Coordinates of C-alpha atoms and ligand atoms in Angstrom, one line a residue:
X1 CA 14.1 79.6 -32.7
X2 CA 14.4 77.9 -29.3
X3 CA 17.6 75.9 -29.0
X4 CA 16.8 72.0 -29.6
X5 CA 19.0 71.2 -27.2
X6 CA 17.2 72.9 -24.6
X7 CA 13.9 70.4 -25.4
X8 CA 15.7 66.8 -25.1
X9 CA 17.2 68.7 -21.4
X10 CA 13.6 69.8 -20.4
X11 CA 12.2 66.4 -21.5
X12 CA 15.0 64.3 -19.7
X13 CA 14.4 66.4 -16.3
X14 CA 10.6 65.7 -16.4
X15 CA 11.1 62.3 -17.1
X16 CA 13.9 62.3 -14.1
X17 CA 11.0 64.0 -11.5
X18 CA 8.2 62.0 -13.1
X19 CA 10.3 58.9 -12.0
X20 CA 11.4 59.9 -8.4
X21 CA 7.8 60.7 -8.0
X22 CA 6.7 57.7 -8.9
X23 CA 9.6 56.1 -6.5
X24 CA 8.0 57.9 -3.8
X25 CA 5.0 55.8 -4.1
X26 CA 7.4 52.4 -4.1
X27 CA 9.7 51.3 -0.7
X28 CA 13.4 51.3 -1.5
X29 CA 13.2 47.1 -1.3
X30 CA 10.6 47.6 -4.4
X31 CA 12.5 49.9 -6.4
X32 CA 15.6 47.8 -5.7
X33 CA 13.7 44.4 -6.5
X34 CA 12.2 45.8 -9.6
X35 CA 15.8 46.8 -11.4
X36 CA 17.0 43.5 -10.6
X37 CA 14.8 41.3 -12.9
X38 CA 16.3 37.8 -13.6
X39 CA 17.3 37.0 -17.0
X40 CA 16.4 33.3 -16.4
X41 CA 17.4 32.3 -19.8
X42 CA 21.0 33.1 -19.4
X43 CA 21.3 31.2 -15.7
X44 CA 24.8 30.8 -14.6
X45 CA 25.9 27.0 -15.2
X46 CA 26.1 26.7 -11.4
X47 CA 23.0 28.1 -10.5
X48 CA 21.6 25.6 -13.3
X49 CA 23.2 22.6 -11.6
X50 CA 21.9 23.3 -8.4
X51 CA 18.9 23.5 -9.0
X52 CA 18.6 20.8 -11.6
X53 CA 20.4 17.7 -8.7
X54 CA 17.1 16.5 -7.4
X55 CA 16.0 15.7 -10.6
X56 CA 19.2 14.5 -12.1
X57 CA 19.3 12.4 -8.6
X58 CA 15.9 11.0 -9.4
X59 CA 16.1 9.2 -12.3
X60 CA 12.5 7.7 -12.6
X61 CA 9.3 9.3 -12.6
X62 CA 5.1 8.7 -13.3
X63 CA 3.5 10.3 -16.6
X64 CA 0.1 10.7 -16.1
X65 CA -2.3 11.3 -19.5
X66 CA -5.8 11.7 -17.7
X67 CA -9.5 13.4 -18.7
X68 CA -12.7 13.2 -20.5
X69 CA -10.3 10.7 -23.4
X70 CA -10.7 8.3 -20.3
X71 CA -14.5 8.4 -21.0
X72 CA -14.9 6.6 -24.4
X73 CA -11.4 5.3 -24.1
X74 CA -10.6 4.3 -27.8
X75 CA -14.8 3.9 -29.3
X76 CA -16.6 6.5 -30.6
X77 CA -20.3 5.7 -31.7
X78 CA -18.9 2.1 -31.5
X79 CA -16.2 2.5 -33.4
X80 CA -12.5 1.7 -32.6
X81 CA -11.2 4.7 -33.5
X82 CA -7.3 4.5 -34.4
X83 CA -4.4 6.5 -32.7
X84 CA -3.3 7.3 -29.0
X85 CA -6.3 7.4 -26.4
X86 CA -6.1 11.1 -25.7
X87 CA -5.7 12.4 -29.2
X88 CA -9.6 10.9 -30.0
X89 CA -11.5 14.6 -30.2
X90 CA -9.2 15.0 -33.1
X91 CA -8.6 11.6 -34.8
X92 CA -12.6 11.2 -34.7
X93 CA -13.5 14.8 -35.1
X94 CA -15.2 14.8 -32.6
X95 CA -16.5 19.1 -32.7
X96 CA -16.1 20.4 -29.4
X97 CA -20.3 20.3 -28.2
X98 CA -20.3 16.5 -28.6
X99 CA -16.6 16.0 -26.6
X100 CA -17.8 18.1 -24.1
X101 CA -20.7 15.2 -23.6
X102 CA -17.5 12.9 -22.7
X103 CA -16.2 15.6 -19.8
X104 CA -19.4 16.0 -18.8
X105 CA -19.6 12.0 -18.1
X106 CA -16.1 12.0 -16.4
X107 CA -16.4 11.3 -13.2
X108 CA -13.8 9.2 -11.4
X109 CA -15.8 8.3 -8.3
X110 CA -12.7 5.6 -7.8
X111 CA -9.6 8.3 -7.2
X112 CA -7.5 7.6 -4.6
X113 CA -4.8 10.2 -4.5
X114 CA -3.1 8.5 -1.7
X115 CA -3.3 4.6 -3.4
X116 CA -1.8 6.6 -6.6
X117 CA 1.0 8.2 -4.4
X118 CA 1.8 5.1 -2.4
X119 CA 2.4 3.3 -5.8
X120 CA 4.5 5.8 -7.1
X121 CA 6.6 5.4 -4.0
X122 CA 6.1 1.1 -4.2
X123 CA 7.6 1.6 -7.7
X124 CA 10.6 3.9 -6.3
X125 CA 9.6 6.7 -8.4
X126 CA 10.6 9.8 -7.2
X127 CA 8.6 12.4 -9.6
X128 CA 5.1 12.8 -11.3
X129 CA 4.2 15.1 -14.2
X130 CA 0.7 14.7 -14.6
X131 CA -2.2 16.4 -17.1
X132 CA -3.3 19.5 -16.0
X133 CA -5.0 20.3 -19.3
X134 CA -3.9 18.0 -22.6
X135 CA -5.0 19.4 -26.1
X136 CA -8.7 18.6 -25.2
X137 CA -8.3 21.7 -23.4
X138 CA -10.1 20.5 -20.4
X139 CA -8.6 21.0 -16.8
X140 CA -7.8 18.6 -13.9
X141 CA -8.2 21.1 -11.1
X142 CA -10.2 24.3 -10.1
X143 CA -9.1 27.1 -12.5
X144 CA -10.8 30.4 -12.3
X145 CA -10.1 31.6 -15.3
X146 CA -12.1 28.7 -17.0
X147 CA -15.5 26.7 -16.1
X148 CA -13.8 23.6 -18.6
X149 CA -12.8 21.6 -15.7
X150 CA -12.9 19.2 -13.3
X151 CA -14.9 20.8 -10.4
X152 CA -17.0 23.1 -12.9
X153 CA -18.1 21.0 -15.6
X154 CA -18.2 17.6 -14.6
X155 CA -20.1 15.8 -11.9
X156 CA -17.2 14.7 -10.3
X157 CA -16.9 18.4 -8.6
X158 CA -13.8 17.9 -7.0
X159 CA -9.8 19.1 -8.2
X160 CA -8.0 16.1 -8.3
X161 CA -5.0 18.2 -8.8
X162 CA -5.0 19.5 -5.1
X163 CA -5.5 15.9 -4.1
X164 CA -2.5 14.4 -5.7
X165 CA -0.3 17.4 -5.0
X166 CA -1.2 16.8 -1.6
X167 CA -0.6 12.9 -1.3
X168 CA 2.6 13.3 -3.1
X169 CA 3.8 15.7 -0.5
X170 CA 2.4 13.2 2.2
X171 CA 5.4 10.1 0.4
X172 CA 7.8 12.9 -0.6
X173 CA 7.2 12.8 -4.2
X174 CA 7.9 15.8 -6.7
X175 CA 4.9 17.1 -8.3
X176 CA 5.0 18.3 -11.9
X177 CA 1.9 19.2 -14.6
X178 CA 2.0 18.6 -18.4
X179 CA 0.4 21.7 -20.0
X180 CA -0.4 21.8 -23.4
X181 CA 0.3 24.6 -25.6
X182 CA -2.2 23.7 -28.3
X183 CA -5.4 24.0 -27.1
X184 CA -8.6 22.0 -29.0
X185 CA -11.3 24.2 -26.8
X186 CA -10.0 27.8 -26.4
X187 CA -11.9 29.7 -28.9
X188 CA -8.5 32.0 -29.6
X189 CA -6.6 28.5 -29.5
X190 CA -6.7 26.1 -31.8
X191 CA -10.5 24.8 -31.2
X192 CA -12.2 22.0 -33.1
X193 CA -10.5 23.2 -36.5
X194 CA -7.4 22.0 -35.8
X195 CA -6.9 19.9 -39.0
X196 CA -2.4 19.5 -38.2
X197 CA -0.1 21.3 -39.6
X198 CA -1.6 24.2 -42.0
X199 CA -1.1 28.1 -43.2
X200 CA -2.1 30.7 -40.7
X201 CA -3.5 34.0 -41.3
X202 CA -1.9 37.3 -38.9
X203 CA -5.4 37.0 -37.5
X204 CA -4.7 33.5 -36.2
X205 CA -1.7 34.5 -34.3
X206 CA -3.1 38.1 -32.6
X207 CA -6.2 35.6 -31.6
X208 CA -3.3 32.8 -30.1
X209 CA -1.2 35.7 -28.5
X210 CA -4.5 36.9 -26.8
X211 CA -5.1 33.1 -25.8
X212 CA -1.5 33.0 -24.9
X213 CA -1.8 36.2 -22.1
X214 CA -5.0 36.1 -20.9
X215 CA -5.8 32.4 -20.2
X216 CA -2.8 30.2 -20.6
X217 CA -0.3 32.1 -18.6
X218 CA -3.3 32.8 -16.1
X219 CA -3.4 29.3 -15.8
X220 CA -0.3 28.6 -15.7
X221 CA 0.0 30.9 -12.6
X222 CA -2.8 29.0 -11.0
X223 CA -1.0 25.8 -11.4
X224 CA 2.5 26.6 -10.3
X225 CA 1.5 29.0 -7.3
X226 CA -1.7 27.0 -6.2
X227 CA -0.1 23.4 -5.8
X228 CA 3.7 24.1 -5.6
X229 CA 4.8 22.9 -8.8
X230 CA 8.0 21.5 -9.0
X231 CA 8.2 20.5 -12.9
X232 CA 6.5 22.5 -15.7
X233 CA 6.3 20.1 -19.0
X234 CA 4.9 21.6 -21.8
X235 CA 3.9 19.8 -24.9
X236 CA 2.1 20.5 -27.9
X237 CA 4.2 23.9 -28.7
X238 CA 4.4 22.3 -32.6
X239 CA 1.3 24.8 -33.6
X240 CA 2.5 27.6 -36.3
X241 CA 1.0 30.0 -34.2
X242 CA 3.4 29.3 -31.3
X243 CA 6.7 31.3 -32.1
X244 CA 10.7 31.2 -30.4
X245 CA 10.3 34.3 -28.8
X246 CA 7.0 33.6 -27.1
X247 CA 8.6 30.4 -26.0
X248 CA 11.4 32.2 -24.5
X249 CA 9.0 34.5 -23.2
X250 CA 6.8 31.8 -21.5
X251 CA 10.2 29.9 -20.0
X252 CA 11.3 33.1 -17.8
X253 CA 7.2 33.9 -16.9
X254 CA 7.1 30.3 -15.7
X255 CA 10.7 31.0 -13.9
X256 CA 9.8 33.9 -11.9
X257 CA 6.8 32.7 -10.6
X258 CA 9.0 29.8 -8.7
X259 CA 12.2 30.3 -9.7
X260 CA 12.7 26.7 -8.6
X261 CA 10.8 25.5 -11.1
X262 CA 12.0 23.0 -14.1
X263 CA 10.8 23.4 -17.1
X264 CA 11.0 20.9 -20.4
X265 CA 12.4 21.6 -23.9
X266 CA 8.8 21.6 -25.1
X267 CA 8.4 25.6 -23.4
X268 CA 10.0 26.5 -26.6
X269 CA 10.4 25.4 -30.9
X270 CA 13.6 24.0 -30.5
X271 CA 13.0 19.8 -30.3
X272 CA 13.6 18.1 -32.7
X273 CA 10.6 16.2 -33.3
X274 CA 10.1 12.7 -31.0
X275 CA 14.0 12.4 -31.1
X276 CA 13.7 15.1 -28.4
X277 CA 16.7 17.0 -28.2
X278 CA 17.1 20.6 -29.3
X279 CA 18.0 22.4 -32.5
X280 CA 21.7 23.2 -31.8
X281 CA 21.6 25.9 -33.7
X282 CA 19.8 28.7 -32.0
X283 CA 19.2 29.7 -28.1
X284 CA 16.1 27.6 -27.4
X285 CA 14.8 27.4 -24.0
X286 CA 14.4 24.4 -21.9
X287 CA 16.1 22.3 -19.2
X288 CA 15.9 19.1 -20.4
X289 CA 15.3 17.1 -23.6
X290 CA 12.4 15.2 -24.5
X291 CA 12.8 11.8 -26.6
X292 CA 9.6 10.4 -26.9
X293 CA 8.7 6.6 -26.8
X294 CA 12.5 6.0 -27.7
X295 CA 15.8 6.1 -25.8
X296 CA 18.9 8.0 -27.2
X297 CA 21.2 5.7 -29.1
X298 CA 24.2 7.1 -26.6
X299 CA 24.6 9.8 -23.7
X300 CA 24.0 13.3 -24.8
X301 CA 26.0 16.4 -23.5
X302 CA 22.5 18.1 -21.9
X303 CA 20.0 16.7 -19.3
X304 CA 17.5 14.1 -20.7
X305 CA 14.4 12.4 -20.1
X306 CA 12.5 9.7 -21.8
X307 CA 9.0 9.4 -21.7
X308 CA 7.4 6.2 -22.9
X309 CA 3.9 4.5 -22.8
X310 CA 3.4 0.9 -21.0
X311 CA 1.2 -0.3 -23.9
X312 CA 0.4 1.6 -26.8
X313 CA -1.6 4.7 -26.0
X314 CA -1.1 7.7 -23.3
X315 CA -4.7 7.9 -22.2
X316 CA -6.5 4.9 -21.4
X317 CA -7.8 2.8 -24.2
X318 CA -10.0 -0.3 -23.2
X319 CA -8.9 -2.4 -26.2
X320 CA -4.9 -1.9 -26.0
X321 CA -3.4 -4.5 -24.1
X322 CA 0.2 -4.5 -25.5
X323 CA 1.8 -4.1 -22.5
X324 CA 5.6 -4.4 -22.0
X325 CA 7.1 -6.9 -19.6
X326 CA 8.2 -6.0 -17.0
X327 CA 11.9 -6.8 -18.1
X328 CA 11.9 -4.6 -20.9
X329 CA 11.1 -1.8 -18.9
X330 CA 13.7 -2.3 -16.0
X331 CA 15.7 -2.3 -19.3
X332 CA 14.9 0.8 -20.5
X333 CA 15.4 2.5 -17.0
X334 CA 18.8 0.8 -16.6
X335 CA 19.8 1.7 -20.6
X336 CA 18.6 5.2 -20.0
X337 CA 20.2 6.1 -17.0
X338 CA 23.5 4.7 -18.3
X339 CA 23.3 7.3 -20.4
X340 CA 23.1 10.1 -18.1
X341 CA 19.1 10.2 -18.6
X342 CA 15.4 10.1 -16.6
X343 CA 12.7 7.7 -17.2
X344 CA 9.2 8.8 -17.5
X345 CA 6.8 6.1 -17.1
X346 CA 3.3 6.3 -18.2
X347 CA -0.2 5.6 -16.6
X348 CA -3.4 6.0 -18.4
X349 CA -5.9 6.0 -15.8
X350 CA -9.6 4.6 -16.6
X351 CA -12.9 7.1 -16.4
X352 CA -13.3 5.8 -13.0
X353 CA -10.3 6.6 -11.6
X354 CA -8.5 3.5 -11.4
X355 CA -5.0 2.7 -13.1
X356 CA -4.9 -0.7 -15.0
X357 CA -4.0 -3.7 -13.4
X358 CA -1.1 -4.6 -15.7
X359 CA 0.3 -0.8 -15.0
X360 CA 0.2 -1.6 -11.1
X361 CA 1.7 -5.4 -11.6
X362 CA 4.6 -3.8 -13.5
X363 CA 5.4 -0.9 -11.3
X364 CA 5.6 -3.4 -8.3
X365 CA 7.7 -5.9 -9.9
X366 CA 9.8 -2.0 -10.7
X367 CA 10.0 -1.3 -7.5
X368 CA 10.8 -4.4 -5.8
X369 CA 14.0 -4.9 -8.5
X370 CA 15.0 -1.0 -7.3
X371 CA 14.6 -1.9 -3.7
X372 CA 17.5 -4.2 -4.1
X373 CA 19.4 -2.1 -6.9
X374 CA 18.5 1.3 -6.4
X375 CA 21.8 2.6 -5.7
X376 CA 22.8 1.5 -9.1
X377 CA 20.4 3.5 -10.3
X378 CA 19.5 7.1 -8.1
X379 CA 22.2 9.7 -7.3
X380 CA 24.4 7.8 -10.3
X381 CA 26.4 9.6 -13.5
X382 CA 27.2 7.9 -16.5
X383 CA 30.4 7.2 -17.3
X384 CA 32.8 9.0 -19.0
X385 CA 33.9 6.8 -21.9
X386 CA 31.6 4.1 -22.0
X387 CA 28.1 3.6 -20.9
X388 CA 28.3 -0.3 -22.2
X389 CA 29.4 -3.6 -22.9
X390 CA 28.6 -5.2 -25.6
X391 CA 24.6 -5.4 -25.5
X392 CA 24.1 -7.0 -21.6
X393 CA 25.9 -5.2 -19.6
X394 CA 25.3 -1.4 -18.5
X395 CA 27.6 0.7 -16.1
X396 CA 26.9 3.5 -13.8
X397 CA 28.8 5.6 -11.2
X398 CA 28.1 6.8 -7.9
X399 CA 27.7 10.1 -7.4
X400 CA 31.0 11.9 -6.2
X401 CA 32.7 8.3 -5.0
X402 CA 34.4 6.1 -6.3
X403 CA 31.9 3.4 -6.8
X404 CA 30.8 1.7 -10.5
X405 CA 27.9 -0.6 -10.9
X406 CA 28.0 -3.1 -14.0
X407 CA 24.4 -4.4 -14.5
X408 CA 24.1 -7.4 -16.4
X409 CA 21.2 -7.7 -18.4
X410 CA 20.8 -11.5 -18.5
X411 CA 22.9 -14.0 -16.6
X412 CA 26.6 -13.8 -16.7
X413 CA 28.8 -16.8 -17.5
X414 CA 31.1 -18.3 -14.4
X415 CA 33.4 -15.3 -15.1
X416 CA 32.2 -11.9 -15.7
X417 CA 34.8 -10.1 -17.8
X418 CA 34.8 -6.7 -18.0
X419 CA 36.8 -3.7 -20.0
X420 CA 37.5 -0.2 -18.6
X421 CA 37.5 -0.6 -15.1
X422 CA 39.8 -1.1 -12.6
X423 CA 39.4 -2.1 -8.9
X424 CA 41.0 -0.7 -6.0
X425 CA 43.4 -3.3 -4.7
X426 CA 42.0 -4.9 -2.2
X427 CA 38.4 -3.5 -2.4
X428 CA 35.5 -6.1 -2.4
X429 CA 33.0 -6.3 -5.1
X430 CA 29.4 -7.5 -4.6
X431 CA 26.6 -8.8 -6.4
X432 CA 23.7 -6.0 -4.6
X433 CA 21.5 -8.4 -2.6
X434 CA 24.2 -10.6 -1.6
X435 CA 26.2 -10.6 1.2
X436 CA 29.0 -12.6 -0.9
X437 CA 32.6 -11.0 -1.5
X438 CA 33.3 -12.4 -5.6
X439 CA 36.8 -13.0 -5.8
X440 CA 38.5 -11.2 -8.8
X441 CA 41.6 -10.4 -10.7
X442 CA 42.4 -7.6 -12.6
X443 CA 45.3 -7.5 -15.2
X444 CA 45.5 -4.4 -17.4
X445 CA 45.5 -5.9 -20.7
X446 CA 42.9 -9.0 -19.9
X447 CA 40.9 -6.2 -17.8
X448 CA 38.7 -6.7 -14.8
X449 CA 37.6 -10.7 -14.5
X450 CA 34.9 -11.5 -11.7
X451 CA 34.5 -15.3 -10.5
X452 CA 30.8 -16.3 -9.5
X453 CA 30.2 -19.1 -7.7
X454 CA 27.2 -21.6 -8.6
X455 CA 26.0 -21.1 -5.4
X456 CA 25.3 -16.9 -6.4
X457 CA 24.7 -18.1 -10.4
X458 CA 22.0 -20.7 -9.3
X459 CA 19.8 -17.9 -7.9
X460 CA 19.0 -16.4 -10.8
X461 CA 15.7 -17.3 -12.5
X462 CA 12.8 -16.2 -14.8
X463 CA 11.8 -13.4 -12.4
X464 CA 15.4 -11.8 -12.2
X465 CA 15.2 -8.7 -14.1
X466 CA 19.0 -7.7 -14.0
X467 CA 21.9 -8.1 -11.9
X468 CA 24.2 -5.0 -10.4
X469 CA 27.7 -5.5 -9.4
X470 CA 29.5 -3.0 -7.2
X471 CA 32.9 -2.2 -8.0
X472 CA 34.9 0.1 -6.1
X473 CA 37.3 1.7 -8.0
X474 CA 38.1 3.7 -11.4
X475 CA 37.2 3.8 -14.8
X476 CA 40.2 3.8 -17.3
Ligands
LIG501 O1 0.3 14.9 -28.7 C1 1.0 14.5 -27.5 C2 0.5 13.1 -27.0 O2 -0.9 13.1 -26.9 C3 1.2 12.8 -25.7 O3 0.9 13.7 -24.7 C4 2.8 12.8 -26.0 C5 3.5 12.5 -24.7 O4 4.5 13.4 -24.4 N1 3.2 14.1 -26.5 C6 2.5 14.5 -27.7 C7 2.9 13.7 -28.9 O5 4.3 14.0 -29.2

């Protein structure tokens, strides 16, 4: 009886020249590259901070929900169909022949790629994450693995995504896609069925996984290596056929094609429904945190981003006009980033291309406040103990310096009291966009008490959004 031993040895030795051979074919470099694979989701805390600053720096960005929704924009066979804009395939039931009647009317003749950047830059935003495909399923650039897009399918015949990727480039913008998981079009997705949260068969999820490989990841690889995509934010990962370890899965194929790259919570099941954050409990992927149309009641321990609606709907809907003022949502931005998180801001542009008036209004009046207070605002940290005062009054910190903003949120009395910090001796402290030192005193049990003059309270009026002070010195 031959000796087993002998087999395992024979084996191991073919295997070993198998191998070599097979090395032959490779360079060294190739060989070397392909032991060393990245195991993005176990990145080493520095590595994670480096590559997360420009985002953490940037503190405000555009959301853009754009497609065929944008055609009947809230009526269906003249009805006003309830529910967000984009979401009307599915609150309608619409099946997917009619819907495709809507893409095959978009056409946004009016798209100006450069207008859009230029306002993004007017409003001081610093990012966009626009749709590259929402649930409809329908795609805002040239893919090859699908004819359900812009340049195939509609008459507008041209990828807008290649424009805008461009024009941000052109003002220094970063440019991210929103990618949904869920699909309402893909015949191995989701499709026109989609009736929410249900029982799936082991049929549904072999038909998802081969939806998964062979067209979302394909796409995915389109997106990211076709218009340098700096932010990946997936949504729609809710669906029961969508499991952890595909997420995982998906976050380190999404890393190694830019390794760069950032990529939301929503890559993976661990968010905790529109409060954002993940599940604690398990190793979820994701950079950042996604609260959704709400602000975290304090600062959270991970990176964070809100993303919020200017009215009531992500894609455009002709009859919502509840917009926000203007002051609510310098508000938000100032609340949020005391609190150690980013602001996305959203635009629902209309089936010709155009973004609404009152979106435009407000992101001036936006960016003309953060052209006066923007250092309160970019390159900032929250602070350590306390991110407020009482309900008006927000503080941030300068990056790496000793330098705290309070930002009142209405106007301040003749003297501005304030708890926790502590000036330098000597230092100055400003109101940003004057020129005026404030006299002060500071006495550790009454704290930090700033004297404005009439002269500097009398300039405040209906159009003042919110006041920043600049404090050098220490919080305590
Ligand atoms: O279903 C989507 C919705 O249409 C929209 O895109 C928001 C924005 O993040 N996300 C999902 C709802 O939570």
């Amino acid at each position: 009886m031959k000796k087993l031993i002998n087999i395992p040895l024979i084996a191991l030795t073919l295997l070993a020249i198998t191998v070599s051979c097979k090395n032959q074919d490779k360079t060294a470099q190739e060989v070397k590259e392909e032991k060393v694979k990245v195991d993005y989701l176990n990145e080493p805390k520095t590595d994670f901070d480096e590559r997360m600053a420009w985002w953490r720096n940037a503190r405000f960005g555009m959301f853009i929900h754009w497609g065929p929704y944008a055609v009947p924009a809230g009526i269906h066979h003249g009805e006003n169909i309830k529910g967000i804009g984009e979401w009307i395939m599915f609150n309608a039931k619409i099946p997917i022949a009619e819907y495709e009647t809507y893409a095959k009317q978009f056409n946004p003749a009016n798209f100006n790629a450069d207008e859009w950047a230029k306002l993004m830059k007017d409003a001081g935003m610093k990012y966009v994450v626009i749709t590259s495909k929402h649930h409809d399923g329908f795609g805002l650039w040239d893919s090859k693995v699908s004819q359900y897009d812009i340049v195939d399918f509609s008459p507008y015949k041209k990828d807008i995504l290649k424009q805008l990727s461009e024009a941000c480039k052109k003002y220094g913008i970063k440019f991210g896609t929103y990618h949904s998981i869920m699909d309402w079009h893909h015949p191995n997705a989701q499709g026109d069925t989609y009736t929410g949260s249900r029982d799936i068969t082991d049929e549904d999820k072999a038909e998802f996984k081969i939806y998964l490989e062979a067209y979302l990841k394909p796409q995915l690889k389109e997106l990211i290596t076709q218009y340098d995509t700096d932010i990946m934010w997936f949504d729609g990962e809710w669906v029961e056929e969508f499991t952890h370890d595909q997420g995982k899965a998906l976050y380190q194929y999404v890393r190694e094609l830019k390794p760069s790259i950032i990529i939301n919570n929503r890559v993976d099941k661990g968010r905790q429904g529109m409060q954002g954050m993940n599940k604690a409990d398990a190793d979820y992927a994701g950079d950042f945190g996604t609260p959704e149309q709400e602000i975290l009641e304090s600062a959270a321990a991970s990176d964070w981003e809100s993303c919020m609606t200017m009215n009531d709907t992500w894609g455009f809907k002709s009859q919502d006009h509840n917009w926000k003022s203007t002051t609510v949502l310098v508000h938000n931005l100032i609340d949020i980033v005391a609190k150690g998180g980013n602001y996305l801001l959203n635009v629902g542009p209309t089936a010709e291309g155009l973004i609404p008036e009152p979106s435009v209004e407000r992101l001036k009046e936006m960016g003309t406040w953060l052209s006066t207070n923007g250092e309160a605002i970019y390159n900032t940290e929250r602070l350590k103990n306390h991110f407020k005062q009482g309900e008006d009054i927000r503080f941030t910190k300068k990056k790496g310096a000793n330098t705290i903003y309070a930002i009142t949120l209405k106007k301040p009395e003749t003297v501005l009291t304030l708890n926790g910090i502590e000036p330098e001796q000597g230092s100055s402290i400003k109101l940003l966009g004057s020129h005026e030192n404030l006299t002060w005193e500071y006495h550790k049990e009454l704290g930090l008490k700033i004297y404005i003059p009439e002269s500097v309270l009398s300039t405040w009026n209906d159009k003042t959004l919110a006041w920043s002070f600049k404090i050098i010195g220490k919080e305590v």
